[in-house]
Amino acid sequence: MAPKFLALACIRNEIYNGNLSPRPHYPSMPKYPKGVVIKDSIQGSEAKALFSVVGMTCSACAGSVEKAIKRLPGIGDASVDVLNNKAQVLFYPDFVDEETIREAIKDVGFEATLIKDEVNERSMRTCRLRIKGVTCTSCSRTVESALQGIEGVKKAQVALATEEAEICYDPKVLSHNQLLEAIEHIDFEAVLISTGEYRSKIQLKIDGVRTNHSMRMIENSLQALPGVQDVTIDPMIHKISLSYNPDETGPQTFIQVIESTGFGRFKAMIFPEGGGRDSLRQEEIKNYYKSFLWSLIFTIPVFLISMVFMYIPSFKKGLDAKVINMLTIGEILMWILSTPVQFIIGRRFYTGSFKALRHGSANMDVLIALGTNAAYFSSVYSVLRAALSEEFKATDFFETSSMLISFILLGKYLEVLAKGKTSEAIAKLMDLAPETAILLTIDSEGKVLGEQEFDSRLILKNDVIKIMPGAKIACDGFVIWGQSHVNESMITGEAKPVAKRKGDTVIGGTVNENGALHVQATRVGSESALSQILRIVELAQMAKAPIQKLADRISKYFVPLVIILAFCTWLAWFLAGKLNGYPKSWIPSSMDDFQLALQFGISVIVIACPCALGLATPTAVMVGTGVGASQGVLIKGGQALESAHKVNCIVFDKTGTLTIGKPVVVSTRLFKNMVLQDFYELVAATEVNSEHPLAKAIVEYANKFREDEENHVWPEARDFVSITGHGVNATVQNKEIIIGNKSLMLDSGIFIPVDAKELLVKTEEQAQTGILVSIDREVVGLISISDPLKPGVQDVISILRSMDVRSIMVTGDNWGTANAIAKEAGIETVVAEAKPEQKAEEVKKLQAMGLTVAMVGDGINDSPALVAADVGMAIGAGTDIAIEAADIVLMKSNLEDVITAIDLSRKTFSRIRMNYFWALGYNLLGIPIAAGAFFPSTGLRLPPWVAGAAMAASSVSVVCWSLLLKNYRKPKKLQSLEIRGIKVE
């Protein structure tokens, strides 16, 4: 089952991590060079690269970049995101490298920069394990050798002093569960402590450096530090990027080393925020704004001369004054004023269209350049002819070209401004982290010796931070002193402040409301919950939803089709005019039949808008995922968002999902005369070796019998065996102990007394789990354990039913308990006594029935089912939100977020459909109007500058329509439903 699950996990991870579109659509573009024999080892050596691409404005631009990349041999796949100006490429390093890909993008006319830290370095994971039984260096070497021999393990270290192991591994090749199994195979027991990224990353800016030798000296000093994995220097801006292991070193050390290296000449600081994430967007906004203002300086006079002053007699007389033959002063002025707009301010459209056409594609720039050039050069021809003729009266379109460019620049400015607002979720998440923190100096006895305010990004693991009332918590950690209430709504979406005292965990970015706290840092940098949430939201917003393929297919043929339609429009009207196909009275007094036909053709070119189609999906996905993050629902990309809106069946796990997840012993019944304390001595000695929640409940209950004893040690359990889904057995004090369910007893050949069977049935009817205990193959007791339902579960199931979503419970618990819990929750269909792999099989059965299935579980034991489901939802993640198997992470333990996720997905896709309806409808209606289809019957004619304004407005309207999602509110049924979490002491 492990290989099968691993394969499923890898498939899901590839889909999520890459979010790549299907295999290349270009059959002539080889995946490998001709004559190369493909071996299995080569096929497995895929690499990923992420590029920042500057200059893309529409889907056609993205198509040009994608096409150029896929032309290269050795490209597995490519995904281009025009909204975030990024391109993600899956390639084979044996045939192509990042520089070749970057050059290919540059050849198409776009500047590309490789973003190293985003993809390649993120592929490795590290996990920490506690290994029981490591007593000497021989043991540690044995464990290290076993781990390093596993395919996919890059590095393994076992610390004898702490009995912990740190393993760096490739999550695409294996999971941490397989690492646990490997250790168990060599007769050591391992417990997972944590999983997370192998490296933290930071960028430093250095002042005082004058030579390249100094930079190399700094680089060598940093590279020599323990825990530093990679050092990259950008000498142009004196920036150093470091990847490091936060357990061994950190930013404070880096700054001290840099400043010590230069004997005080060098000064280091955290590289300023905004130098990367939003700088390109802000620069783009600034450029469009500047270009628009310059175009107005020239366009407003052109507009006044052509449309205002011509109706004022005093001005008209001066403008109509002849200069040469029939050439007037007004025409010369408009020619002079419109030329800078056409060739200087509008140069970006020439550049973009030339680069696109040179590579066999067409984009929005091509349409704009064609339309404005047709208007400008036909006007130049008319003016020159008037200057050379004593009879020909010029009719120009100079106002058309200049006003057209001005309106398009205004539209682009508003568009990039609106697009920036779609990613406000990321900006708000970044703003949650405080700029400064108060670092405490504490002696060995815990007394505070001093405090210092410094940059919060310099916090190291195990630093102690002072959090004042009203201040933001600077890092993840746990309270070592003080009591307070913390508002965690900005991270978890939970509005009610959470009480915190010594030993409780806190999340970075949350707000301390009243009392002061001393917090010891446990997760800093990229390990923190806030960083993980930010990364999930970033990846989700870059991901393409499958519905985006429709826009990609349309945009591929859109521009050529529009050009053909424009030419046909001009030709039809021109021939109709020459053949007297319409009355001459239709032609305005200032035009002839050629110019009327030309105006219709230009209007068709400029009114068509592929940008609106390209923006329809990604803007809605960006806003939807951002809104979800603010509600405590992390949606991992467009694929998950699209699948969630189709969900009509939800499979719930029981323990920790429908129930509170912390079982407690409610009663004990003995079938043999013995002291209850002695009974639990044997039971706890066996169960203390198990990690199962029920085992922990039993051990916790048994501890109550030993509260008066200090440092009590349970008797040794020999030959301990855990039978998944059934129970455990071991030998304690020379007695054979078997603890588990009815099936385990029968499989072990142990007779179950009638009174035990009857009591077991009653226990299960009361929604309790009955655990039978056998000593020396005789049933001596029954332990009843209860895990109550979470408040509001019945209401959630009822609301889902009203949304036409079917609810099913699949659990590993016994049938009696499962049926009782399901009945209480209002769930009709139950599958009990299911092992993890059987849960996945149940999901597949439902999918075979034509249902779109969501699986809601805890993200660990339910991983196979989460992977198999159309949508995997991990619930109750808390601060440990990096759950690989889930498509959607519900950060609170409230089941109402399942409804929120589905409802938000439905609202988002309703908005996407409306965007497509608006974009397609606009083009389907606008193009015929621009072509003059209604002119014969209504006299309705769109001047090209009006068509250009309409084109610019269409893109802005689609983005604004997506932005309305920011006003999303939970369903009214949930707003009236108060579901509170439960804390079990």
Coordinates of N, CA, C and O in Angstrom, one line a residue, residues 26 40 90 114 138 194 226 299 304 363 372 398 416 422 437 442 684 689 715 779 825 848 868 931:
Y26 N 2.1 21.8 -28.8 CA 2.8 22.0 -30.1 C 3.5 20.7 -30.5 O 4.6 20.4 -30.0
D40 N 15.2 5.6 -18.2 CA 14.4 5.9 -17.0 C 15.1 6.9 -16.0 O 14.4 7.7 -15.4
L90 N 9.1 23.2 -16.1 CA 9.6 21.9 -15.7 C 10.5 21.4 -16.9 O 10.0 21.3 -18.0
L114 N 15.7 34.8 -13.3 CA 15.5 33.5 -12.6 C 15.3 33.8 -11.1 O 16.1 34.5 -10.5
S138 N 27.5 3.5 18.4 CA 27.2 2.4 17.5 C 25.7 2.5 17.1 O 25.4 2.3 15.9
S194 N 8.7 17.0 14.2 CA 8.3 18.1 13.3 C 8.7 17.8 11.9 O 9.7 17.1 11.6
P226 N 28.8 27.4 10.2 CA 28.0 26.1 10.3 C 26.5 26.4 10.0 O 26.0 27.4 10.5
T299 N -2.7 65.2 -26.4 CA -4.0 64.8 -26.9 C -5.1 65.8 -26.7 O -6.0 66.0 -27.5
L304 N -9.3 69.4 -28.7 CA -10.0 70.7 -28.7 C -10.0 71.3 -30.2 O -11.0 71.8 -30.6
N363 N -0.5 39.7 -30.4 CA -1.0 40.0 -29.1 C -1.8 41.3 -29.2 O -2.1 41.9 -30.3
T372 N -3.9 52.3 -34.7 CA -3.4 53.6 -34.6 C -2.6 54.0 -35.9 O -2.7 55.1 -36.4
F398 N -6.2 62.3 -37.1 CA -5.2 62.4 -36.1 C -5.7 62.3 -34.7 O -5.0 61.8 -33.8
V416 N -3.7 47.8 -14.1 CA -2.6 47.4 -13.3 C -2.9 47.9 -11.8 O -2.5 47.2 -10.9
T422 N -5.9 43.0 -6.3 CA -6.3 41.6 -6.2 C -5.4 40.8 -5.3 O -5.7 39.7 -4.7
A437 N 11.0 44.0 17.7 CA 10.6 43.1 18.8 C 11.5 43.5 20.0 O 12.6 44.1 19.8
I442 N 18.3 36.8 29.6 CA 17.8 36.0 30.8 C 19.0 35.2 31.3 O 19.7 34.5 30.5
A684 N -1.4 0.5 31.4 CA -0.6 1.7 31.1 C 0.8 1.3 30.6 O 1.3 2.0 29.7
N689 N 3.6 2.7 25.2 CA 4.4 2.6 24.0 C 3.7 2.9 22.7 O 4.3 2.9 21.6
P715 N 6.2 -0.2 34.5 CA 6.9 -1.5 34.3 C 7.3 -1.6 32.8 O 6.7 -1.1 31.9
V779 N -10.1 -12.4 29.3 CA -10.7 -11.0 29.3 C -11.0 -10.6 30.8 O -11.8 -11.3 31.5
A825 N -25.0 12.9 14.9 CA -24.6 14.0 14.0 C -25.6 14.2 12.9 O -25.6 15.3 12.3
A848 N -16.5 6.6 -8.4 CA -16.9 5.7 -9.5 C -18.4 5.8 -9.7 O -18.9 5.5 -10.8
A868 N -6.7 10.7 -2.5 CA -7.6 10.1 -3.4 C -8.8 11.0 -3.7 O -9.4 10.9 -4.8
A931 N -18.2 47.2 -36.4 CA -18.2 46.9 -37.8 C -19.3 47.6 -38.6 O -19.3 47.5 -39.9

